[in-house]
Coordinates of C-alpha atoms and ligand atoms in Angstrom, one line a residue:
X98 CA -31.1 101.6 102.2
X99 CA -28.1 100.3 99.7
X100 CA -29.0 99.5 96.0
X101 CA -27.9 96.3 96.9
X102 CA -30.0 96.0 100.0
X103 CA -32.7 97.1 97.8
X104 CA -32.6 94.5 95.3
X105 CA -32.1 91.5 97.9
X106 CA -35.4 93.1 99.7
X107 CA -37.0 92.9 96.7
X108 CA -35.7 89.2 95.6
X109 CA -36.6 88.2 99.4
X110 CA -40.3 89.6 98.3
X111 CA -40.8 87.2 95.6
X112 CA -39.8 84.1 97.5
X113 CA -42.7 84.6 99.7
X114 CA -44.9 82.7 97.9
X115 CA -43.1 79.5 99.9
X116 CA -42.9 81.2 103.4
X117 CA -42.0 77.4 104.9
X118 CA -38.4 78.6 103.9
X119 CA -36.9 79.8 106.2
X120 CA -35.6 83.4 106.3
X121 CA -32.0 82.0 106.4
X122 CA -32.9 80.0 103.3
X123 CA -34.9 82.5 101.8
X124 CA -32.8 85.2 102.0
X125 CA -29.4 82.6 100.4
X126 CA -31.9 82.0 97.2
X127 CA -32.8 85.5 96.9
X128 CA -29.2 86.5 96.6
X129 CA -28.5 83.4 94.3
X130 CA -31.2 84.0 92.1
X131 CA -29.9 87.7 92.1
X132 CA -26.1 86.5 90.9
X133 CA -27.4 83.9 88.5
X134 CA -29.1 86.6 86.6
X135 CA -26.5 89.3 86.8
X136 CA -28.9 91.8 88.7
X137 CA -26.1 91.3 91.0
X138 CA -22.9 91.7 89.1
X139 CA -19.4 89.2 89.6
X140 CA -17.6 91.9 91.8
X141 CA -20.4 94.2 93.6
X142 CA -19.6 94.2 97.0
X143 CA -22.3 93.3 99.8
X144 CA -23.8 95.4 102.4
X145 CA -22.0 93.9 105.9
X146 CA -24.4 91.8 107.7
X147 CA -25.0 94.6 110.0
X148 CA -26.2 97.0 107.6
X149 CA -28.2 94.1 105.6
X150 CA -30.2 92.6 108.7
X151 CA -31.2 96.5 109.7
X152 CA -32.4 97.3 106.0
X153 CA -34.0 93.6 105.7
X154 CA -35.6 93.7 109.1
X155 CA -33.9 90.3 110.2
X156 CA -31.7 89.0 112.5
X157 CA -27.8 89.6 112.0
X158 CA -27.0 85.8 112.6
X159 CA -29.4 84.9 109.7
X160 CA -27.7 87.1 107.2
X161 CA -24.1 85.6 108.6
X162 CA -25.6 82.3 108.0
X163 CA -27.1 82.6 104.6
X164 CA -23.8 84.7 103.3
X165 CA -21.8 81.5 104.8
X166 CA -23.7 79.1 102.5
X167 CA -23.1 81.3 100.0
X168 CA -19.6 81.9 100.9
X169 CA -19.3 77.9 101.2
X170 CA -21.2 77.3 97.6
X171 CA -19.2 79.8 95.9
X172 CA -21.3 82.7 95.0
X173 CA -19.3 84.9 97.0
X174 CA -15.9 85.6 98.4
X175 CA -15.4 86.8 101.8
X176 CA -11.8 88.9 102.0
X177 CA -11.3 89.4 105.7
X178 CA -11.4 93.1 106.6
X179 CA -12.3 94.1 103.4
X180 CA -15.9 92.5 103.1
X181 CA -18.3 90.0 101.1
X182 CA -18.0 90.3 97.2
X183 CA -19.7 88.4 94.4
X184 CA -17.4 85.4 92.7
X185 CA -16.9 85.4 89.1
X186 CA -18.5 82.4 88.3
X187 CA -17.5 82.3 84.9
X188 CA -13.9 82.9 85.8
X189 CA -14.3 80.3 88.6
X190 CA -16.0 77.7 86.5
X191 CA -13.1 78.3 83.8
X192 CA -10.9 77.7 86.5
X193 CA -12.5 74.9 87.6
X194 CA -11.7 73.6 83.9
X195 CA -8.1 74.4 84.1
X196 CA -8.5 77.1 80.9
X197 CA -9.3 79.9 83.0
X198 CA -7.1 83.2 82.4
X199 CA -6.2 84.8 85.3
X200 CA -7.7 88.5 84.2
X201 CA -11.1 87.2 83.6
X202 CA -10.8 85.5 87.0
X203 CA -11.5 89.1 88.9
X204 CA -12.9 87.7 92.2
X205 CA -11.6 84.6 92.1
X206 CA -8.3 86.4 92.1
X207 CA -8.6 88.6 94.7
X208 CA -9.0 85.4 96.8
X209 CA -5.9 84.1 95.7
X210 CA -7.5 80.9 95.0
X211 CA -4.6 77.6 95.2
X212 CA -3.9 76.2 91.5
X213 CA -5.3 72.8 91.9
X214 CA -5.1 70.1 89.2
X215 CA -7.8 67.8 88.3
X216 CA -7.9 64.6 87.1
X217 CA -7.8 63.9 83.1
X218 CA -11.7 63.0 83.8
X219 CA -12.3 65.9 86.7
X220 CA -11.2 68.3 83.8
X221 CA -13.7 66.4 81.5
X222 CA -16.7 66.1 83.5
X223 CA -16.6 69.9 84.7
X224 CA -15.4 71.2 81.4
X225 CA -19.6 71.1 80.6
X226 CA -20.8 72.1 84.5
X227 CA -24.3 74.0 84.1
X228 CA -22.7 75.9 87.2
X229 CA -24.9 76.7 90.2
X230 CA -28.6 76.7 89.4
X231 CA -31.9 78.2 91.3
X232 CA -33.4 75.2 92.4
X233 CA -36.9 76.8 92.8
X234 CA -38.6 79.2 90.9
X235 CA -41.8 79.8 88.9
X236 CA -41.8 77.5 85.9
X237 CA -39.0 75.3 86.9
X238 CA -39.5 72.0 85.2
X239 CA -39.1 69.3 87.5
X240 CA -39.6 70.7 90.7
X241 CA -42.3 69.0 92.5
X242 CA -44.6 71.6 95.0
X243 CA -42.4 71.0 98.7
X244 CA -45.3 73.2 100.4
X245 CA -47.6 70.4 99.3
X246 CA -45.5 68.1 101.8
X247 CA -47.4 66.4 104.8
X248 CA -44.9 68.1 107.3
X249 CA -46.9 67.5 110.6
X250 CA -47.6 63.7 109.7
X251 CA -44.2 63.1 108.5
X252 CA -42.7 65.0 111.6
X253 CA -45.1 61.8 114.1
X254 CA -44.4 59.3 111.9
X255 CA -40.3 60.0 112.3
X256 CA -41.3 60.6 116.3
X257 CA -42.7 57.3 116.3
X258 CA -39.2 55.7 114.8
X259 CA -36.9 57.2 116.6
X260 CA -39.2 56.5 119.6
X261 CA -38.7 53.0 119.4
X262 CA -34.8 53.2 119.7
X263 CA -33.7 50.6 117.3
X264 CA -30.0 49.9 117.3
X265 CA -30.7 47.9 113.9
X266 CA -31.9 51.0 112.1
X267 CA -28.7 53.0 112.8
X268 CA -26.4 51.1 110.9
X269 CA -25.8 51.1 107.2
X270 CA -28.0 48.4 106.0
X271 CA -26.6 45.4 104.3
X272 CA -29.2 43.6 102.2
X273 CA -30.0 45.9 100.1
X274 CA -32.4 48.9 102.6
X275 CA -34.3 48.6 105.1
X276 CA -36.7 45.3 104.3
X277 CA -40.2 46.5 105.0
X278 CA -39.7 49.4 102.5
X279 CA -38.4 47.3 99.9
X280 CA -41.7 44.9 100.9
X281 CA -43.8 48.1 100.2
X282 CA -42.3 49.0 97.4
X283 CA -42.7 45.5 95.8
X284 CA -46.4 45.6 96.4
X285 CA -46.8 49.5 95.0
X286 CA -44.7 48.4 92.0
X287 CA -46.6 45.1 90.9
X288 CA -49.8 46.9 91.6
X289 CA -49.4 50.4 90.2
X290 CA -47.0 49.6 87.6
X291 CA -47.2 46.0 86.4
X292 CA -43.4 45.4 87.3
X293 CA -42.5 42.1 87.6
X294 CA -41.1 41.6 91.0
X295 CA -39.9 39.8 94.3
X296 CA -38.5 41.2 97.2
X297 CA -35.3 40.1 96.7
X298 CA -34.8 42.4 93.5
X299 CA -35.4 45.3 94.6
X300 CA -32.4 47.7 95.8
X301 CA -33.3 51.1 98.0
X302 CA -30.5 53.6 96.6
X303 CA -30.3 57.0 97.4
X304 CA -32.2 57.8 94.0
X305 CA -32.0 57.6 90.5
X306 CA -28.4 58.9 89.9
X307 CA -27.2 56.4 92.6
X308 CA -29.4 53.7 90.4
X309 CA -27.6 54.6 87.2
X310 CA -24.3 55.0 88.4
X311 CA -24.8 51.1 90.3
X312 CA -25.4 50.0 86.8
X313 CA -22.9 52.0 84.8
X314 CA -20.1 50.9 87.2
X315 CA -21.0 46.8 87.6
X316 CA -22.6 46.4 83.8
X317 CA -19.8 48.3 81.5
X318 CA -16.5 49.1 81.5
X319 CA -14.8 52.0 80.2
X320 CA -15.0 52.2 76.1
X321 CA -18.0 50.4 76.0
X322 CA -21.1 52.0 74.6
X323 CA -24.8 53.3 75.9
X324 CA -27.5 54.1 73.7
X325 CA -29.2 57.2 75.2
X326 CA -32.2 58.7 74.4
X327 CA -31.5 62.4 72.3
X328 CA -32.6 64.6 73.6
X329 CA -31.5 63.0 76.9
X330 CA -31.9 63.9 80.7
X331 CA -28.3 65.2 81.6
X332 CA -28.1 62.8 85.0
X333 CA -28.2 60.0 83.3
X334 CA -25.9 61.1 80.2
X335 CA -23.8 62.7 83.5
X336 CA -23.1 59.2 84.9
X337 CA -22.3 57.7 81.8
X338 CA -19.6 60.2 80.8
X339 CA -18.3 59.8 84.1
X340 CA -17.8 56.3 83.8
X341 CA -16.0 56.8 80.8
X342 CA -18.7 55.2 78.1
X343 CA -19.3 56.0 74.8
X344 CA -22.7 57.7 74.3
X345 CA -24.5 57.1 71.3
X346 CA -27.6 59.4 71.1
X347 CA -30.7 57.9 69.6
X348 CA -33.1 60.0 68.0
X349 CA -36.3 60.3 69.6
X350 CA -40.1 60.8 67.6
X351 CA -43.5 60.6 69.4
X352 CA -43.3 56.9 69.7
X353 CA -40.0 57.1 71.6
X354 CA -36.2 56.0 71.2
X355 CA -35.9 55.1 66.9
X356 CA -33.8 52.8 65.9
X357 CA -32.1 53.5 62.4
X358 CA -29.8 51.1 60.5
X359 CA -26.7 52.9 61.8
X360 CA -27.5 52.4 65.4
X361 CA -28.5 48.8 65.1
X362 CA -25.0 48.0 63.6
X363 CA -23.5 49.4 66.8
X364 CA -23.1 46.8 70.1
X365 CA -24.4 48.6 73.2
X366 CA -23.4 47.4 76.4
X367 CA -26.2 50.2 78.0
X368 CA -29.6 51.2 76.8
X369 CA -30.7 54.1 78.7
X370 CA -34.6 55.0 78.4
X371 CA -37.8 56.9 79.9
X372 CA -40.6 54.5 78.2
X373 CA -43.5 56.0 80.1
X374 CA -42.6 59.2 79.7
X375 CA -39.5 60.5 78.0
X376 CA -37.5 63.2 79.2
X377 CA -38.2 66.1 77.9
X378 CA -40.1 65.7 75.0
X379 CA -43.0 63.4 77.0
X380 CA -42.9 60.7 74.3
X381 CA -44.6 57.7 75.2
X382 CA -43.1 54.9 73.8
X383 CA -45.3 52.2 71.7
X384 CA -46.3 48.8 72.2
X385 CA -44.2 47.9 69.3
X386 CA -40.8 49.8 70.1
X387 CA -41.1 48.5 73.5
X388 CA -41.0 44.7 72.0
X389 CA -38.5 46.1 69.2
X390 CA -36.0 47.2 72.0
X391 CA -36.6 44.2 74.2
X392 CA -35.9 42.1 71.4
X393 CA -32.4 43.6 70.1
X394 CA -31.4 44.2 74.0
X395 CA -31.4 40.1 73.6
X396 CA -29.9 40.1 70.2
X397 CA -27.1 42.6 71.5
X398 CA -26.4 41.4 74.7
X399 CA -27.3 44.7 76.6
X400 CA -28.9 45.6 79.4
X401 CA -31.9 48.2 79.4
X402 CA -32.0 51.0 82.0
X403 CA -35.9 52.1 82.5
X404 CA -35.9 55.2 84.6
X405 CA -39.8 55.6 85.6
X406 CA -39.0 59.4 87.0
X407 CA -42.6 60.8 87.3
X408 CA -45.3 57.7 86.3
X409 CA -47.3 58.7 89.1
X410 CA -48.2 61.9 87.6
X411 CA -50.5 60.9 84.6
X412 CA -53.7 62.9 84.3
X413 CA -56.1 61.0 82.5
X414 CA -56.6 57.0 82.2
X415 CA -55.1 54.7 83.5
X416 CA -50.9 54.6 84.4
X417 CA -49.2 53.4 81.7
X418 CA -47.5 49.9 82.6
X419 CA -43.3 49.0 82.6
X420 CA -41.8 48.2 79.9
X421 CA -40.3 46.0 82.4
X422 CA -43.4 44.0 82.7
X423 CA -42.8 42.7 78.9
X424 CA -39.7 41.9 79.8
X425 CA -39.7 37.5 79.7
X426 CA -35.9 37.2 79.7
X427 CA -34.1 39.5 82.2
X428 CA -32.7 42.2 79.9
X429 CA -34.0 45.5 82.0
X430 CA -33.0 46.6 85.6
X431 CA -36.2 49.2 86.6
X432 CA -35.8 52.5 88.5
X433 CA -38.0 54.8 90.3
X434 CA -37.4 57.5 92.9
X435 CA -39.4 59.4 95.8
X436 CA -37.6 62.8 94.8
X437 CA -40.7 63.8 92.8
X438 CA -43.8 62.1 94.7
X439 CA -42.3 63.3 98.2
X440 CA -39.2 66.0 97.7
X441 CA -35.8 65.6 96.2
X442 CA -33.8 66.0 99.1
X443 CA -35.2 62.5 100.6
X444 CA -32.9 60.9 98.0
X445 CA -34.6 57.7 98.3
X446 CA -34.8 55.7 95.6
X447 CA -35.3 52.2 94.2
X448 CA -33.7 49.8 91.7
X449 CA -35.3 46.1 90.6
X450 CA -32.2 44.0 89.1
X451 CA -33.2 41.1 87.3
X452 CA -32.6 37.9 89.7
X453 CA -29.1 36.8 88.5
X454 CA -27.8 39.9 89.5
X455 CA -29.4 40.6 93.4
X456 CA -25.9 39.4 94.9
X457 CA -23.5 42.2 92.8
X458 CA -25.8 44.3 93.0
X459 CA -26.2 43.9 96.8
X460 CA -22.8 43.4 97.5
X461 CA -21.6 46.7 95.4
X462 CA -24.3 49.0 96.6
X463 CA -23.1 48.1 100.0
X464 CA -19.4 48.7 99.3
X465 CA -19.6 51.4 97.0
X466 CA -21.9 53.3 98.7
X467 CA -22.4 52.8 102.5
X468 CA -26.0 53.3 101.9
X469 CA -27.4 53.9 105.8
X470 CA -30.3 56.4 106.2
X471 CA -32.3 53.7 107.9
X472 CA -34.9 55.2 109.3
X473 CA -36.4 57.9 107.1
X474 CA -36.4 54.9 105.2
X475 CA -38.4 53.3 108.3
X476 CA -40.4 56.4 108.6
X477 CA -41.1 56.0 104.6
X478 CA -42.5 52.9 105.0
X479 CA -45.3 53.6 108.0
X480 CA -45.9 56.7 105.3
X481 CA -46.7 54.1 102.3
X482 CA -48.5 51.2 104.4
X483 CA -50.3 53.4 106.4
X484 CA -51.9 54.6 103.3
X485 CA -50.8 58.4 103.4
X486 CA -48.9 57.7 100.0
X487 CA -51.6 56.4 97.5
X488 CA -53.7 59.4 99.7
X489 CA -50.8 62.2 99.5
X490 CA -50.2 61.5 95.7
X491 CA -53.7 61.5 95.0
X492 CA -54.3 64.7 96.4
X493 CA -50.7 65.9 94.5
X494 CA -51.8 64.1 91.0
X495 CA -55.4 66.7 91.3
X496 CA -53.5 69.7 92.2
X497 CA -50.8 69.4 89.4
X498 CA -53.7 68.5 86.8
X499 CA -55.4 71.6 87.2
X500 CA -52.5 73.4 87.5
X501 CA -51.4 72.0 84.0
X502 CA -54.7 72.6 82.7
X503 CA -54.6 76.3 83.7
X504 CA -51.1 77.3 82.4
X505 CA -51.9 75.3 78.9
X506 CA -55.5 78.0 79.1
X507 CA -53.1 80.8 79.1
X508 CA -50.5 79.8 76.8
X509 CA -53.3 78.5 73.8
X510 CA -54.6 82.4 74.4
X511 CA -51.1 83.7 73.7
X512 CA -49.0 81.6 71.4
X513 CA -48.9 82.5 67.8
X514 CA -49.7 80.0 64.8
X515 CA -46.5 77.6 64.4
X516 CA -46.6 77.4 68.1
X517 CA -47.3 74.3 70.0
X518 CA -47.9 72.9 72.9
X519 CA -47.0 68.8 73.6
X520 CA -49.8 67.1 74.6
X521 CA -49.2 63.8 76.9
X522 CA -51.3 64.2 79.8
X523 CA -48.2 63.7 82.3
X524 CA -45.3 64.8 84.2
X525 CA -44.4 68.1 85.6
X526 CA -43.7 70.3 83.2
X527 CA -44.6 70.5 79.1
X528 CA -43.1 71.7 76.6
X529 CA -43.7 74.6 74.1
X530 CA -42.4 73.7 70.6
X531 CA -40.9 76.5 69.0
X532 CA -40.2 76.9 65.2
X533 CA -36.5 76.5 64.0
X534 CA -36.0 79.9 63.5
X535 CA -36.0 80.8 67.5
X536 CA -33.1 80.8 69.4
X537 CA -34.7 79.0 72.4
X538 CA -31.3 79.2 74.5
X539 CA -31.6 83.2 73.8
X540 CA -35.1 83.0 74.8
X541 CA -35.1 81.3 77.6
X542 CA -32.3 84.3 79.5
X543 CA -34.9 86.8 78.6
X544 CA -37.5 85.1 79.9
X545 CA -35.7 84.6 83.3
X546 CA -35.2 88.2 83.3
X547 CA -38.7 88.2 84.8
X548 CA -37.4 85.8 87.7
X549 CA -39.0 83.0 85.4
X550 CA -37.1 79.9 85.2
X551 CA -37.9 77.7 82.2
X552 CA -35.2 75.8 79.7
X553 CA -34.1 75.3 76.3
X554 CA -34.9 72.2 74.7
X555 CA -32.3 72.7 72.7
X556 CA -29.6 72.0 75.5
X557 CA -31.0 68.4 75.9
X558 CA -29.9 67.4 72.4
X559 CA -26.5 65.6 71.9
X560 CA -26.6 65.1 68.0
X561 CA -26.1 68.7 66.3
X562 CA -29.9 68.6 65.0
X563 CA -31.9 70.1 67.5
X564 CA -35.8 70.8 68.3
X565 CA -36.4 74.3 69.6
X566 CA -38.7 75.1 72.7
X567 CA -39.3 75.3 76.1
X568 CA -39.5 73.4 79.4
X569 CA -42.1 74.8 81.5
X570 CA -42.6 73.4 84.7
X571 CA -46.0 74.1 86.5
X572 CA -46.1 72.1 89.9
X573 CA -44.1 74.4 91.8
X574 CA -46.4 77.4 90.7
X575 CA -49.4 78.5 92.6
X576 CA -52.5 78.9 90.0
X577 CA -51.7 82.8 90.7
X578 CA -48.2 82.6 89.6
X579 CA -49.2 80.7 86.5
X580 CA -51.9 83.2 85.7
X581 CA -49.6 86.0 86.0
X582 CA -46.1 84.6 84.5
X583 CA -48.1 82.4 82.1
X584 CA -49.5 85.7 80.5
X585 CA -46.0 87.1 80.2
X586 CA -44.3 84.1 79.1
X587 CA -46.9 83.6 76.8
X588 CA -46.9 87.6 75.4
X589 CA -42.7 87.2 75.3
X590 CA -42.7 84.3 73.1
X591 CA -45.1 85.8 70.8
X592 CA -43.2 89.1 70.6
X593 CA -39.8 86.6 69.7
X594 CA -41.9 84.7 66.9
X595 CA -43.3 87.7 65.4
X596 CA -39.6 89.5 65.3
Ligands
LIG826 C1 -35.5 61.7 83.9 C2 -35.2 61.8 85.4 N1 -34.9 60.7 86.1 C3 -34.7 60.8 87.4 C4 -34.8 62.0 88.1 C5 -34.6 62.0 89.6 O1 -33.5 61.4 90.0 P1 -33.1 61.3 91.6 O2 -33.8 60.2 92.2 O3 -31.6 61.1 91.5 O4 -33.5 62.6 92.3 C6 -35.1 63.1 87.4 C7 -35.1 64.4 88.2 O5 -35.2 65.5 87.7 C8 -35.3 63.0 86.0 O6 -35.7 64.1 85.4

């Protein structure tokens, strides 16, 4: 067997732990986690497919298949004749950003990639790309646990849709999704989280991001201003640079987004904020910032964004209610999204618009976006009134509890004085506050040298002063993987504290 054969069998290994992947898929991630992290350098040339599917044990056509989504993603170059080769992802990223020098662009070159030139704001918004990513992988933060997912029910409840043959559910959908859904949703949302709502306001969108960018395109024009939360989740800060406004970062404490004289002086057009449960630090904001923000978003003549990412995961007492719900004159459009309850590839979300705004809203989402995917949402809604939602994220909300519970046990063994860990009861991942003195970016490589994934807290800040630590997601983990890495993440950041 190759080296290289030998370290993709050995990658392939340590996916197992999610053996619903399929070898195809398995096999792409192994080899994408392997060039993320360098153990396969830009450049190392491939086994053929031939060679690999003998040394792997696996069919030829699923090692074609998995180095064509590779191929397609831009991991690696295929040079006819001469074989499969590792991109240079830096050289292709710079390239990408119109800076890139031709001899750092090794691979890249050898392709003979065409010059192409961006757009002023193509060149802006992938100047800052965080480049491919592994989407799964112990500690991830964010990633709900897929092999969790109901796959047999859901599989007879999408039977039963496309069973009925419904010419109305294979068109695009013009008022707004698919109207039992938004029905369901209205009834989950008043219930579970005190939002103030009628049918008519509530939008299906194909997530969050669509949510956000609905907003930032038909509430502010280019040059205006949106107060973001800083630190800040990079979507939403994303779709905001796209559209050309100016961010101003507010700081955040444990109470939430802080107001200072400065930032009162400014005129937002956009407030963007995670009330229930900020993102990253888990900062729940108070009663009083909550009326405080309502208050000047009426002063200012803004509109407040309230992204509700991941309220279904809180631990102990009760769910925190909207801010929306304290909202007596129309200032905040509400948005929540089935990529963490269910899995992010449903990309089905939803937006509440306050009543003056249903028909833009409704008229942009259908011309903007085309949204369609009638009948998953269909097959969504059986899955909600049929009760297998409030059942499914019951069973979810115990699972990731304990599983929280567990990796906190074997960090509080580990982590040296000056060490903390946050301490809302909610979410997906928490976060390990490091002293100033770590490099948490430097950290955080090292620690995926052990085919951990966690992230810098650091990278989520947008003013120059920064908090150090870690993201440490723990829903995706199986308690024997949090056992195991948490001992090692835990002994690694006690070796970087003590140095
Ligand atoms: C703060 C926040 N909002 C929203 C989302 C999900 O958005 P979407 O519905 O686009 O998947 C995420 C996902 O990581 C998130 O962290």
């Amino acid at each position: 067997m190759s080296p290289t054969s030998d370290l993709l069998a050995t990658a392939l290994a340590q996916t197992g732990a999610h053996p619903r992947l399929s070898q195809q898929r398995r096999l792409y991630e192994a080899a994408k986690a392997a060039i993320h992290q360098q153990r396969l350098g830009a450049g190392s040339k491939l086994p053929s497919s031939r060679d690999l599917a003998r040394d792997l044990g696996i069919a030829r056509n699923t090692v074609i298949a998995a180095f064509e989504q590779l191929a397609a993603e831009g991991y690696v170059i295929t040079s006819k004749g001469s074989g499969t080769y590792v991109a240079d992802l830096q050289a292709h990223n710079a390239l990408m950003r119109g800076v890139g020098s031709a001899p750092q662009a090794r691979v890249a070159q050898r392709a003979a990639l065409p010059s192409v030139r961006l757009s002023r704001r193509g060149q802006e918004l992938t100047s800052y790309a965080a480049g491919p990513q592994f989407e799964i992988q112990p500690f991830a933060p964010g990633d709900p646990d897929f092999s969790s997912f109901p796959f047999k029910l859901w599989q007879r409840l999408q039977n039963r849709v496309w069973r009925e043959a419904r010419n109305d559910l294979l068109d695009y959908g013009q008022s707004g999704g698919h109207q039992p859904l938004r029905q369901a949703i209205t009834e989950y949302l008043r219930i579970s989280r005190s939002v103030k709502v009628e049918v008519e306001q509530v939008m299906i969108t194909a997530g969050t991001q669509q949510s956000l960018d609905l907003c930032a395109q038909l509430l502010a024009d280019a040059g205006d201003t949106a107060w973001v939360e800083d630190p800040c989740y990079w979507g939403a800060s994303r779709v905001f640079q796209a559209r050309e406004l100016k961010l101003r970062p507010i700081t955040v404490d444990h109470d939430g987004m802080k107001l200072d004289d400065k930032d009162l002086a400014t005129k937002p057009r956009l407030i963007y904020v995670t009330p229930s449960h900020q993102y990253p630090t888990g900062a729940v904001m108070s009663l009083a910032r909550r009326r405080e923000l309502l208050d000047v978003a009426v002063r200012k003549d803004a509109w407040i964004l309230e992204d509700d990412y991941d309220s279904e995961f809180r631990y102990t007492g009760r769910p925190l209610a909207a801010l929306q719900g304290l909202d007596n004159d129309d200032r905040v459009l509400y948005m929540g999204t089935f990529s963490k309850v269910l899995y992010p590839g449903i990309k089905v979300g939803y937006l509440v618009v306050p009543p003056a705004l249903i028909p833009a809203f409704r008229s942009a989402l259908y011309d903007l976006q085309r949204p369609g995917q009638l009948t998953v949402q269909a097959t969504l809604t059986d899955f909600i009134t049929l009760g297998h939602f409030t059942t499914h994220v019951r069973k979810i909300r115990q699972t990731y509890g304990a599983r929280r519970e567990l990796l906190r046990r074997m960090l509080v063994l580990r982590l040296p004085a000056g060490v903390t860990i946050s301490k809302e009861e909610s979410g997906l991942h928490l976060v390990i506050e490091l002293p100033d003195s770590v490099d948490d970016v430097a950290l955080a490589q090292r620690v995926a040298a052990l085919d951990i994934s966690v992230k810098a807290l650091s990278t989520y800040y947008l003013k120059p002063q920064v908090r150090r630590g870690l993201l440490v997601g723990y829903a995706y983990c199986t308690p024997e993987q949090i056992t195991d890495y948490g001992r090692q993440l835990g002994a690694i950041i006690a070796a970087e504290v003590a140095a």
